[in-house]
Coordinates of C-alpha atoms in Angstrom, one line a residue:
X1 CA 0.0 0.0 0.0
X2 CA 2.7 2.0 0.1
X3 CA 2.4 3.1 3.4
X4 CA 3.6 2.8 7.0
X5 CA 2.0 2.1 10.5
X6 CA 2.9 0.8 14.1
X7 CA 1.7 -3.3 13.9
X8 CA -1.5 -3.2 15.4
X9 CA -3.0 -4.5 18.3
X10 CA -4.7 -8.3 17.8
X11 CA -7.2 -9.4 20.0
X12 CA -8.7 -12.8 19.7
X13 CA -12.0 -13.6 20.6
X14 CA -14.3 -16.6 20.5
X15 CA -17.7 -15.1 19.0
X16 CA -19.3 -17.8 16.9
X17 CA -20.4 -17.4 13.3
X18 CA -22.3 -14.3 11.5
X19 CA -25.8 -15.1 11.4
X20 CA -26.7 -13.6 8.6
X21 CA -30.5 -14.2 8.3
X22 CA -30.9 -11.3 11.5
X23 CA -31.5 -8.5 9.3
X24 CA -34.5 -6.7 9.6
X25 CA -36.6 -5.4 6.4
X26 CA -37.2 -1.7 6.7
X27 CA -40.5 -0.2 5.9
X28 CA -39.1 0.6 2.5
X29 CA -37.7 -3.1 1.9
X30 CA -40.9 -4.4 3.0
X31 CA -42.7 -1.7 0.5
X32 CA -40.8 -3.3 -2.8
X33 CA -41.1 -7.0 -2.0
X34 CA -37.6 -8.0 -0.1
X35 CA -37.2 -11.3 1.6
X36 CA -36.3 -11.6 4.9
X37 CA -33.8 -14.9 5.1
X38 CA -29.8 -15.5 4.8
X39 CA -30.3 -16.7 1.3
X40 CA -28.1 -19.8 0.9
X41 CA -24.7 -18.2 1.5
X42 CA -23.7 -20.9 3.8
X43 CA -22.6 -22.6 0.6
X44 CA -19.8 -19.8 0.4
X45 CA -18.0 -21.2 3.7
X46 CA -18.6 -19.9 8.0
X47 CA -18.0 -16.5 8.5
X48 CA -17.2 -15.1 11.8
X49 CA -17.1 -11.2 13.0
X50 CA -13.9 -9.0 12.5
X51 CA -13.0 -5.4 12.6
X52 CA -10.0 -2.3 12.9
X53 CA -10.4 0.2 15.5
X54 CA -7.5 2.7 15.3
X55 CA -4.3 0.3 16.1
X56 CA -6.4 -2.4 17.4
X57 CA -7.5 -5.1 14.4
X58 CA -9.9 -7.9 16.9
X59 CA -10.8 -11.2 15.2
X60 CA -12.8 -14.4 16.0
X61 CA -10.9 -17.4 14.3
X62 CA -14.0 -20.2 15.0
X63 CA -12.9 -23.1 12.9
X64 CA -11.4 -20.9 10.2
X65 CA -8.6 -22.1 8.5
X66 CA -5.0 -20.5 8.8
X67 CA -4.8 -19.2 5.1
X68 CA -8.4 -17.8 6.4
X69 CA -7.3 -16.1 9.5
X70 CA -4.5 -14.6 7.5
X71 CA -6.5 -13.4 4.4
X72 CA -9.1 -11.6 7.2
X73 CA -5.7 -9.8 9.3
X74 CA -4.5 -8.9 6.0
X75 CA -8.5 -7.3 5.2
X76 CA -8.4 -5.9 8.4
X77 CA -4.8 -4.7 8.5
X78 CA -5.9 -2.6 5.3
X79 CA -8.5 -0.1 7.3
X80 CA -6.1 0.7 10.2
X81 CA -3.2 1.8 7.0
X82 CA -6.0 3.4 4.9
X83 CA -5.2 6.9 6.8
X84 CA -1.9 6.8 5.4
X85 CA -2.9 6.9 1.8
X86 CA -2.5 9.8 0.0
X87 CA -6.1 11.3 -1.1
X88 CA -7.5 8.8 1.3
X89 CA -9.0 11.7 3.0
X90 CA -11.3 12.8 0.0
X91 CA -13.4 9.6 -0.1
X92 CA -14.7 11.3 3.4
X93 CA -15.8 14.2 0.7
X94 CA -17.9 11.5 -1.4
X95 CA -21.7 12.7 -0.9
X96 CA -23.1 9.0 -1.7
X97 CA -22.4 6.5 1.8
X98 CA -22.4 4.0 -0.4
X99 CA -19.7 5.0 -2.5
X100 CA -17.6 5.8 0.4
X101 CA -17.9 2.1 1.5
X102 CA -17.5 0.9 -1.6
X103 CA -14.4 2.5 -1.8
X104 CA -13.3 2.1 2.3
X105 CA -14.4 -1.1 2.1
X106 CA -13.5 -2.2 -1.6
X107 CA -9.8 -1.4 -1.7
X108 CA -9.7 -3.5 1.7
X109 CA -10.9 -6.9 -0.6
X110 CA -8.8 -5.6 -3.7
X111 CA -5.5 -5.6 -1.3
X112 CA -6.3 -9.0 0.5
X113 CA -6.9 -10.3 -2.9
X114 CA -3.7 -9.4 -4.3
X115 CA -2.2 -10.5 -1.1
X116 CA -3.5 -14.0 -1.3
X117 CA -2.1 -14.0 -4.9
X118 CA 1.1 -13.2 -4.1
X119 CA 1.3 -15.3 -1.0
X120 CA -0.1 -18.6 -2.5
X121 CA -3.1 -18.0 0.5
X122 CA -7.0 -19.6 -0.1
X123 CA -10.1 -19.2 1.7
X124 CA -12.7 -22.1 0.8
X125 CA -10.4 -22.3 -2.1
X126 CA -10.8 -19.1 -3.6
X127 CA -9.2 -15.9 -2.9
X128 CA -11.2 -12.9 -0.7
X129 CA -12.8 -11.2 -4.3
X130 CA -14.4 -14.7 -5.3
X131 CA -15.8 -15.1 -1.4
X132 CA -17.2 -11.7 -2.8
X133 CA -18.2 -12.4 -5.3
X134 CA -19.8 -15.9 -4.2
X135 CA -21.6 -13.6 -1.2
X136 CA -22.9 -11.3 -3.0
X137 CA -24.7 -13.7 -5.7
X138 CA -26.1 -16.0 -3.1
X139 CA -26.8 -13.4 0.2
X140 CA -30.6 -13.0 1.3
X141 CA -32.5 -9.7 -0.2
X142 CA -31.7 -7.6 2.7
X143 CA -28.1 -7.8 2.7
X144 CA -27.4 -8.0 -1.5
X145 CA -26.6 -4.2 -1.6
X146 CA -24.5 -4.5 1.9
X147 CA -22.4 -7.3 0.2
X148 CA -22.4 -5.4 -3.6
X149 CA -20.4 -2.6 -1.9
X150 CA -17.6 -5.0 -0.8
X151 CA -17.7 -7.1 -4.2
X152 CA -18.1 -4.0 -6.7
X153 CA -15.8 -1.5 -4.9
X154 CA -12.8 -4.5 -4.8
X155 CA -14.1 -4.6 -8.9
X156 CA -13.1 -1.5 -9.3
X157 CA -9.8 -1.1 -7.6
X158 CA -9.0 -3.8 -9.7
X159 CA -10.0 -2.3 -12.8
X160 CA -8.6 0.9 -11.9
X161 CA -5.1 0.0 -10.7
X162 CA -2.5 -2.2 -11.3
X163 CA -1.0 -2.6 -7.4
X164 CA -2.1 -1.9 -3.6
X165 CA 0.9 0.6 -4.0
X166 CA -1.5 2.4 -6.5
X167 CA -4.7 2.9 -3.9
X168 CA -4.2 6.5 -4.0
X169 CA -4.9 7.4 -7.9
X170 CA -8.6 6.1 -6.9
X171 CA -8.3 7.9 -3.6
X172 CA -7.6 11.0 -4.7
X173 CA -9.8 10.6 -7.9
X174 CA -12.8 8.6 -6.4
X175 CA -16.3 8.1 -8.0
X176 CA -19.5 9.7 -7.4
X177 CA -21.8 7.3 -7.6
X178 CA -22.3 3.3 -7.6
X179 CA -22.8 3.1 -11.3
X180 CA -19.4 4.4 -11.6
X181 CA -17.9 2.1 -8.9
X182 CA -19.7 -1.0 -10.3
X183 CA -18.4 -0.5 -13.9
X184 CA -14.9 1.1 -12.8
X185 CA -15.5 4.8 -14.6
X186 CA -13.7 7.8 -13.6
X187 CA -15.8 10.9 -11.9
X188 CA -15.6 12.8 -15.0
X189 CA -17.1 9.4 -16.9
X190 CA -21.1 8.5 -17.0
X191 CA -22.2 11.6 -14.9
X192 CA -25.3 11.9 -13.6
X193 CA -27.8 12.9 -15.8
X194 CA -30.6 15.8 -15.4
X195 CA -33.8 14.6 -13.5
X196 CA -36.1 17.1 -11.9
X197 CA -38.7 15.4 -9.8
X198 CA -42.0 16.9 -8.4
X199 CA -44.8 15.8 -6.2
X200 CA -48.7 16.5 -6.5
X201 CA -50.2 14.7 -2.9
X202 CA -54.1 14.7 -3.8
X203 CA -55.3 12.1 -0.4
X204 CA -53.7 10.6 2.6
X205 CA -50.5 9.4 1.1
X206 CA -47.8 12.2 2.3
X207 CA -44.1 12.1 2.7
X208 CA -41.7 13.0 -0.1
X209 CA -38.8 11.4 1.7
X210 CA -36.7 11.5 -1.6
X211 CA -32.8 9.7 -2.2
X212 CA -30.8 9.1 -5.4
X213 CA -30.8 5.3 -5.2
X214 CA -28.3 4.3 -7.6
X215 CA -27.3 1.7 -9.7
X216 CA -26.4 -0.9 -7.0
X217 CA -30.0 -0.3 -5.1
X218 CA -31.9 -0.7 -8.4
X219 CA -29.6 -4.4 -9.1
X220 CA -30.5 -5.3 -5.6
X221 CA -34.3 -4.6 -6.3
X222 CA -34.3 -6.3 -9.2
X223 CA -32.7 -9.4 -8.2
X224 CA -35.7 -10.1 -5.3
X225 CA -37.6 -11.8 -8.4
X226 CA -35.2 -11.8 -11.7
X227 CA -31.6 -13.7 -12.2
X228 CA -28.5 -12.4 -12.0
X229 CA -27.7 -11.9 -15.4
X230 CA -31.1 -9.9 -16.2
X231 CA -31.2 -7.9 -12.9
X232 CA -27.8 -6.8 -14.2
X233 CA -28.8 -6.2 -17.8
X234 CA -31.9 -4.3 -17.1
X235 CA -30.1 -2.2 -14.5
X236 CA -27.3 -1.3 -16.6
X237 CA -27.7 1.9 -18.4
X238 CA -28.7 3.8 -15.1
X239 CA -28.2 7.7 -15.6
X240 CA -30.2 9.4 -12.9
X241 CA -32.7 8.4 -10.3
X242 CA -35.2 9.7 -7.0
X243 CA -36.6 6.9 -5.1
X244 CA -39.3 8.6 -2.6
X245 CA -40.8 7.4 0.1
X246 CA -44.8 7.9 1.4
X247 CA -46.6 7.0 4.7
X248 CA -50.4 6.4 5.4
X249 CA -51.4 4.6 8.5
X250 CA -47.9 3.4 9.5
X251 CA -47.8 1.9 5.8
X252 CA -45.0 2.8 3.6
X253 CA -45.0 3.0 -0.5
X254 CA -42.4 3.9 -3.1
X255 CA -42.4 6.1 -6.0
X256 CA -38.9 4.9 -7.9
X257 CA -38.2 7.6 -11.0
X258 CA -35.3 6.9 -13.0
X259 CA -34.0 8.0 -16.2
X260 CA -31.8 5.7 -17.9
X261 CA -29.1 6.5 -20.7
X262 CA -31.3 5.7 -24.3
X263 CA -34.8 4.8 -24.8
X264 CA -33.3 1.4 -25.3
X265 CA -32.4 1.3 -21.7
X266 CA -35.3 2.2 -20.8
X267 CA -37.3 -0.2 -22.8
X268 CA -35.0 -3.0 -21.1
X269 CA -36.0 -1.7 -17.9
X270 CA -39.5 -1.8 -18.3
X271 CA -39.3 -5.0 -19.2
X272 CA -37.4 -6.3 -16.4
X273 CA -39.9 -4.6 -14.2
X274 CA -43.3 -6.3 -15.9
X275 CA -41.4 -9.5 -14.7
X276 CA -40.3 -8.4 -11.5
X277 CA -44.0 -7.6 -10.8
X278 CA -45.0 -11.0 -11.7
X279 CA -43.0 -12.2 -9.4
X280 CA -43.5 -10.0 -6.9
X281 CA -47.3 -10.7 -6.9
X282 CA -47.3 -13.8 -7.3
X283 CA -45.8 -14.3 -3.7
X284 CA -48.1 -11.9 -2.3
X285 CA -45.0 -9.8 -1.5
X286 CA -46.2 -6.3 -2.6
X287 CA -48.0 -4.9 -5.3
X288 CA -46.0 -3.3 -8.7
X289 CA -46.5 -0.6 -11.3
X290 CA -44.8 1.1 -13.5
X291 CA -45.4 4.0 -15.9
X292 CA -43.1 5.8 -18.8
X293 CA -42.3 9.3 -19.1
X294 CA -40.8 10.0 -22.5
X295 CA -38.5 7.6 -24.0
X296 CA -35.5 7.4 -21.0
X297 CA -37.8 7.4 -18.0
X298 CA -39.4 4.6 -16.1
X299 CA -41.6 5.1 -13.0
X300 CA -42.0 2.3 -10.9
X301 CA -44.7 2.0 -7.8
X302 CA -44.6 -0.2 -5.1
X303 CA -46.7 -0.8 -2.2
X304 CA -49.9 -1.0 -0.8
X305 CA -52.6 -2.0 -3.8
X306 CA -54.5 1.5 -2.2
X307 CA -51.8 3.6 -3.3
X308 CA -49.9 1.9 -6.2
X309 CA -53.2 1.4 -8.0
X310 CA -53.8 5.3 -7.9
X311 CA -50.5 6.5 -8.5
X312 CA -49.6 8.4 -11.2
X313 CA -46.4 10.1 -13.2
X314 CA -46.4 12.6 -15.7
X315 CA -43.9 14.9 -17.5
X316 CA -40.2 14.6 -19.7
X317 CA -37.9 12.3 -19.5
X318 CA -36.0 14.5 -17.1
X319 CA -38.7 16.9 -15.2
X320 CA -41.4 14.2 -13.5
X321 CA -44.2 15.1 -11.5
X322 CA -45.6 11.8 -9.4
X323 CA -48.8 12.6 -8.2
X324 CA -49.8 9.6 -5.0
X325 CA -53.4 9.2 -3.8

């Protein structure tokens, strides 16, 4: 990493595996369809808790294997040096939280990777991007976009550099948004596009708790009732988004806007939606519409049947006005 640091501090405990089937669905999960559930990670290997505190890295081996235990210091050993970077302290700059774990946590996988390379070290026989990697394809609903951050930010060290020794040129030059980080673009490459959203409230349905998703948010959506491939098709193409959020009688819906790159894109999307719907619905999970606004845009709804089946958007392709019941 080019960079120096008093060893840490190791501390050794004896916490037994991650349980990865505690998370809890927010009201906004629960408002587009997510499963609760661990998915069927297990099949990637045990996991057990670690973390870097200033100089003090504190690790539960459990029934880890030594190449394991080494590949996780070596993770872990990454955070407490991150400081030292140069440009390190501009990823703290980064607006999206996403992005800035992507990247905190992304160039800790990308240097344990290349560590395990170079050291002839395996964890269930891969190296710490293909535990990633396996992670984030087989993690429960809940915890897909958690996992995409450590799997796509590692991506795109590697696609951005060619050794640990080279962290800062991403440091100092980090990206802006997920669909940059997941498809390793410069800032200055596939900026966000122009999107204007308003909202007309005409009932009970208020709110206009508003956020630009991102790409890695829309994959995760997608892949609660589509593959991996076509989740990732559909969602590539991303160029602007506002996902906003309404409440009526402690009940929670979602008005998803987003503008994609062509009309092509946004065709694709569409698509991808009609399915995810059917899936959706079919599992009584939450109800899904969707409406186009010009050729780029896609609106969907999700929700309550009360609100998504009034719901309406109107407008450009980048100035939207949703109007909710």
């Amino acid at each position: 990493m080019d960079a120096d640091a008093p060893a840490p501090t190791v501390r050794v405990n004896d916490d037994g595996p991650i349980n990865f089937s505690t998370a809890e669905l927010t009201p906004v999960y629960e408002a587009l369809g997510y499963r609760s559930g661990a998915g069927s990670v297990a099949r990637c290997g045990r996991f057990y808790p670690a973390f870097a505190t200033d100089d003090t890295v504190t690790v539960a081996p459990g029934n880890l294997s030594a190449d394991a235990v080494e590949l996780i210091l070596a993770h872990e050993y990454v955070h407490i040096l991150q400081d030292g970077v140069e440009g390190y302290d501009r990823v703290g700059d980064v607006e999206s939280f996403a992005v800035r774990r992507s990247l905190s946590e992304g160039s800790a996988v990308y240097v344990a990777d290349r560590y395990a390379d170079r050291y002839d070290r395996r964890w269930n026989g891969t190296t710490p991007l293909g535990i990633r990697e396996c992670i984030y394809d087989r993690i429960g609903d809940a915890n897909r976009e958690l996992a995409g951050r450590y799997y796509f930010g590692a991506r795109h060290f590697a696609q951005r550099v060619d050794s640990p020794a080279d962290l800062s040129a991403v440091y100092r030059s980090p990206p802006r948004t997920t669909e940059q980080v997941i498809h390793g673009h410069e800032p200055y490459e596939e900026r966000v596009a122009n999107l204007s959203v308003s909202v007309r409230q005409r009932g009970r349905w208020v709110g206009d708790t508003r956020e630009r998703a991102g790409e890695l948010r829309l994959r995760s959506w997608l892949r609660t009732g589509l593959d991996a491939d076509r989740a990732a098709t559909a969602a590539t193409g991303w160029g602007a988004d506002e996902r906003l959020t309404f409440e009526r009688d402690e009940r929670t819906a979602v008005a998803w806007v987003l503008r994609m790159d062509s009309a092509g894109d946004a065709e694709e999307l569409a698509a991808a939606f009609d399915d995810l719907e059917a899936t959706l619905e079919s599992r009584d999970a939450t109800s899904v519409e969707t409406a186009r606004v010009g050729e780029e845009t896609v609106v969907a709804f999700a929700g309550p049947d009360s609100f998504v089946a009034d719901a309406e958007a109107t407008g450009s392709a980048d100035d939207v006005t949703v109007t909710v019941p």
